[in-house]
Amino acid sequence: MAETICRTLRDGSLEGEQSPALTIKDSLQSPLGSHVFDHFLSTLVSHISAGKSQASGLVLVAFDRSPSFYLDLFKTKGLDASLVDKSVRILDCYSDPLGWKDRLLHSTNAEESILKGSGTVFKNVRDVNKLLSSILDLGKGFTGEGKVRFAVAIDLVSIMLRHVSLPSVAGFLNNLRSNDQISCIFWLIHSDLHEPRASAALEYISTMVASLEPMMQSSDGQGTSGSLLWLEENSCKAKFHVRLKRCNGRVKLLYEELHTEQAGIRFEAASSVRTIVNQNLLPRVQFNLQLSDKERVDRARVVLPFEHQGNGEAIQIYDGRRSLSEGQKDPYLMQPSAFSHKMNTQTNNEKGEIHYIRDSDDERPDSDEDPDDDLDI
Amino acid sequence: MATAKDPNLRPIRTSSSFSRNPSAPSVAAPSPPVPGVKPGPSGAAFVSSGIPDLDKILGGGFLLGSVVMVMEDADAPHHLLLLRNFMSQGIVHRQPLLFASPAKDPRAFLGTLPSPVSSSKEERQRAPGLDPDAKDKEKGLRIAWQYKKYFGERQVPELHDRGIEQDFCSDFDLRKPLERQMFRAQQIDCISIQDSANLAVLREHCSTFLSNLSRNDGGNVNAGRIAIQSLCAPQCGYSEMDWDMVSFVRSLRAMIRSSNAVAVITFPTSVLSPSFSKRWQHLADTLLSVRAIPDEDKELAKLLTGYQDMVGLLHVHKVAQINTQVPVILEATTFSLKMQKRRSLILERLNQAPVDASSGTSYATSGGCSGSSKGSPLDF
């Protein structure tokens, strides 16, 4: 549930442990990832401004959208501008990620880069170490009582992966996670912009994975051709799957539906409840054949339908009826498997005798079945 | 002849044709036993994995000279449990240890190693799990055949050597960390592999470590342990160099074959491409995998007994066989990892819960096309 995620982000990390990390994953077929990101971002910022979260501030690394977009976003969500100012710092990697404007400045004396109030322009996204230190520097600016921790939100890791290699990005995120000033961290990726390996690597590093899937799967691979209905459905609704790695080593799988609305998005409990059973789990599960003590005692007490109960008593045959009367004796030495045939004849007399000749006794040795034929001498 | 006077030869006078005499100073075992190393059949030697159940499952422990690989699950850190027990066992037995991990400070991991429990009654209570069957067998056998003699011989040392069994594999208390002084007297190397651009550094370390443990030196060389955590983790600099990683594991395997050491390597399979994941799996002598289980899964709780206590699952894919052509065939390959009293790790076979007849689950409909929307997980 989205609530669980918001709560986990708000509560942040425990002492001595790495901070929780969330990956939001979407694809072209269900492109609502940025809405989800905005939702979590604004919820967390509101928690931070209200002082309810472990983090005292948030550093937003904006690759995909400009800082002004985010400031407008916070305004529309009803967050007070001054509070936002105090608790959010935006690292602007959108305006000039590779520092080209500086080079242009030399030649044309174009407009200077304007440093916005809460945004610092970062000009060298290829240098991951510098990015890390800028984030930490921005984070140091937050004040608070006790140990100051801050949250980090990265707009689009897919853009980072465009500039630097996967191990660098993975190392960068890992360093952020293990830094003890960070309370929580979350990021968005578009999964079809990378090889599956990159998504797998990012999922490996994170503790929560929220993935968006289209409401209606398309039959052909392309997905864009086809019904208008499909397009319409998928652009305003999606399935929201969450996989949480819990600290007891188990995985929690949650599922919700996502609807877009005027003011943002809304999460709804799934209309059709599907349990996700781990199909590839147990090829062979044995039955527990060990008996507990009680079971062992009970077993010793069962009266068997044999002649000898094995305990030295007189021969008694239990024919399956309730009463075990003493007089019913039958002096025949049949095997218990054929017992049921003869039950009916026991009805009357105590001294009855039954002569029975086993079928196998009057069989002639069948010449076709000479057992010695099996020997290959 | 000199045979009568020669104390090294035994007179062959017993009635049975062959009698196994473990105390004979024959050429088979020239050196006194090294602590922590158990001899096995076909000239193999075992070291303990630190988990008594795992040793039993694998037929004695980890084979010296083999590479054990553990496939991690991206969702759960159970491979760390295996690594911790392995490393602690090595430290308890004073075996040199090399530890490599992608963390910035691998030494910090040493602080999480469990310390062995001093023998208490509880262990004796668990250990009889192996013995009452043996005792029952002795009583119940009434076959007039002389093999009982040999059984008696073999089992009596087992009962007496339970103390020695404990020495081979200690029971670890996962709540108590290992005492610091054990680290000081030890040769423990820790390496961080996160920032290495390639694996040359790690390979250097491994080869210097293993050169001291070469098997060709006669005499008594202590066994060594190498533990590598998350070798292909995405934050390591070389993690995109697939072929280099494969060749590193192969060269490590070759180095280990000729030395008295065991390497345990854990790797997350999800970050490797499928073909390379298969290659890594084939490089292992012993292959285990750990898997997470879903939380609060009612289906699973109905299916298995003891679901509440389970931490995860362990699957044994391959067991090492060196110097023998007889493969180890296990009765069961999937085990559940449980924490007994939150303290020690035990592995148990999975037991199916009794089927509730009234619920009408899909056990009965194990045909190909079942009407239910979800297939039974037991369909096979």
Short mmCIF file of N, CA and C in Angstrom, two decimals, chain B residues 15 26-27 48 65 85 93 103 128 154 191-192 199 216 227 255 274-275 278 286 308 326 341 354 360:
data_model
loop_
_atom_site.label_atom_id
_atom_site.label_comp_id
_atom_site.label_asym_id
_atom_site.label_seq_id
_atom_site.Cartn_x
_atom_site.Cartn_y
_atom_site.Cartn_z
N SER B 15 39.35 -63.36 13.18
CA SER B 15 38.55 -64.35 12.46
C SER B 15 37.92 -63.76 11.20
N SER B 26 49.09 -46.81 10.07
CA SER B 26 49.42 -47.21 8.70
C SER B 26 49.77 -45.97 7.90
N VAL B 27 50.07 -46.19 6.66
CA VAL B 27 50.50 -45.06 5.84
C VAL B 27 49.35 -44.12 5.48
N SER B 48 34.20 -27.60 8.75
CA SER B 48 32.80 -27.40 9.06
C SER B 48 32.30 -26.08 8.49
N GLY B 65 39.57 -27.75 -0.58
CA GLY B 65 39.97 -27.72 -1.98
C GLY B 65 38.81 -27.49 -2.91
N ASN B 85 28.40 -17.73 9.97
CA ASN B 85 28.71 -18.99 10.65
C ASN B 85 30.01 -19.58 10.14
N HIS B 93 38.35 -22.17 15.17
CA HIS B 93 39.35 -23.21 14.95
C HIS B 93 40.73 -22.66 14.63
N ALA B 103 31.59 -3.75 0.93
CA ALA B 103 31.38 -2.65 1.86
C ALA B 103 32.65 -1.82 1.97
N PRO B 128 20.71 -35.80 20.16
CA PRO B 128 20.14 -37.14 20.11
C PRO B 128 19.24 -37.36 18.91
N ARG B 154 31.13 -49.04 14.53
CA ARG B 154 31.08 -47.69 13.99
C ARG B 154 30.28 -46.77 14.87
N ILE B 191 39.22 -7.29 2.80
CA ILE B 191 39.44 -6.49 1.61
C ILE B 191 38.11 -5.92 1.16
N SER B 192 38.16 -4.69 0.73
CA SER B 192 36.94 -4.13 0.17
C SER B 192 37.06 -4.17 -1.34
N LEU B 199 39.64 -7.06 -11.07
CA LEU B 199 39.78 -8.06 -10.02
C LEU B 199 41.22 -8.44 -9.74
N ASN B 216 51.02 -29.28 -1.15
CA ASN B 216 52.16 -30.14 -1.44
C ASN B 216 53.18 -30.18 -0.33
N ALA B 227 36.27 -16.11 2.30
CA ALA B 227 34.85 -15.77 2.21
C ALA B 227 34.72 -14.51 1.38
N MET B 255 43.42 -22.37 -8.02
CA MET B 255 44.35 -22.17 -6.91
C MET B 255 43.92 -22.96 -5.69
N PRO B 274 21.35 -13.98 -17.68
CA PRO B 274 21.06 -15.41 -17.45
C PRO B 274 22.17 -16.35 -17.91
N SER B 275 22.81 -16.04 -19.02
CA SER B 275 23.85 -16.97 -19.48
C SER B 275 25.04 -16.94 -18.54
N LYS B 278 24.32 -18.83 -15.37
CA LYS B 278 24.53 -20.27 -15.53
C LYS B 278 26.00 -20.62 -15.47
N THR B 286 30.21 -26.86 -4.88
CA THR B 286 29.00 -27.02 -4.08
C THR B 286 28.16 -25.78 -4.32
N GLN B 308 5.58 -20.10 10.57
CA GLN B 308 5.79 -18.89 11.36
C GLN B 308 7.24 -18.69 11.73
N VAL B 326 31.32 -41.33 -7.21
CA VAL B 326 29.98 -41.57 -6.67
C VAL B 326 29.35 -40.23 -6.33
N LYS B 341 14.99 -20.46 18.84
CA LYS B 341 15.03 -19.52 19.96
C LYS B 341 15.79 -18.25 19.58
N PRO B 354 -0.90 -31.04 7.41
CA PRO B 354 -1.97 -31.98 7.08
C PRO B 354 -3.07 -31.28 6.30
N GLY B 360 -11.21 -28.40 0.83
CA GLY B 360 -11.30 -28.71 -0.59
C GLY B 360 -10.27 -27.98 -1.42
#
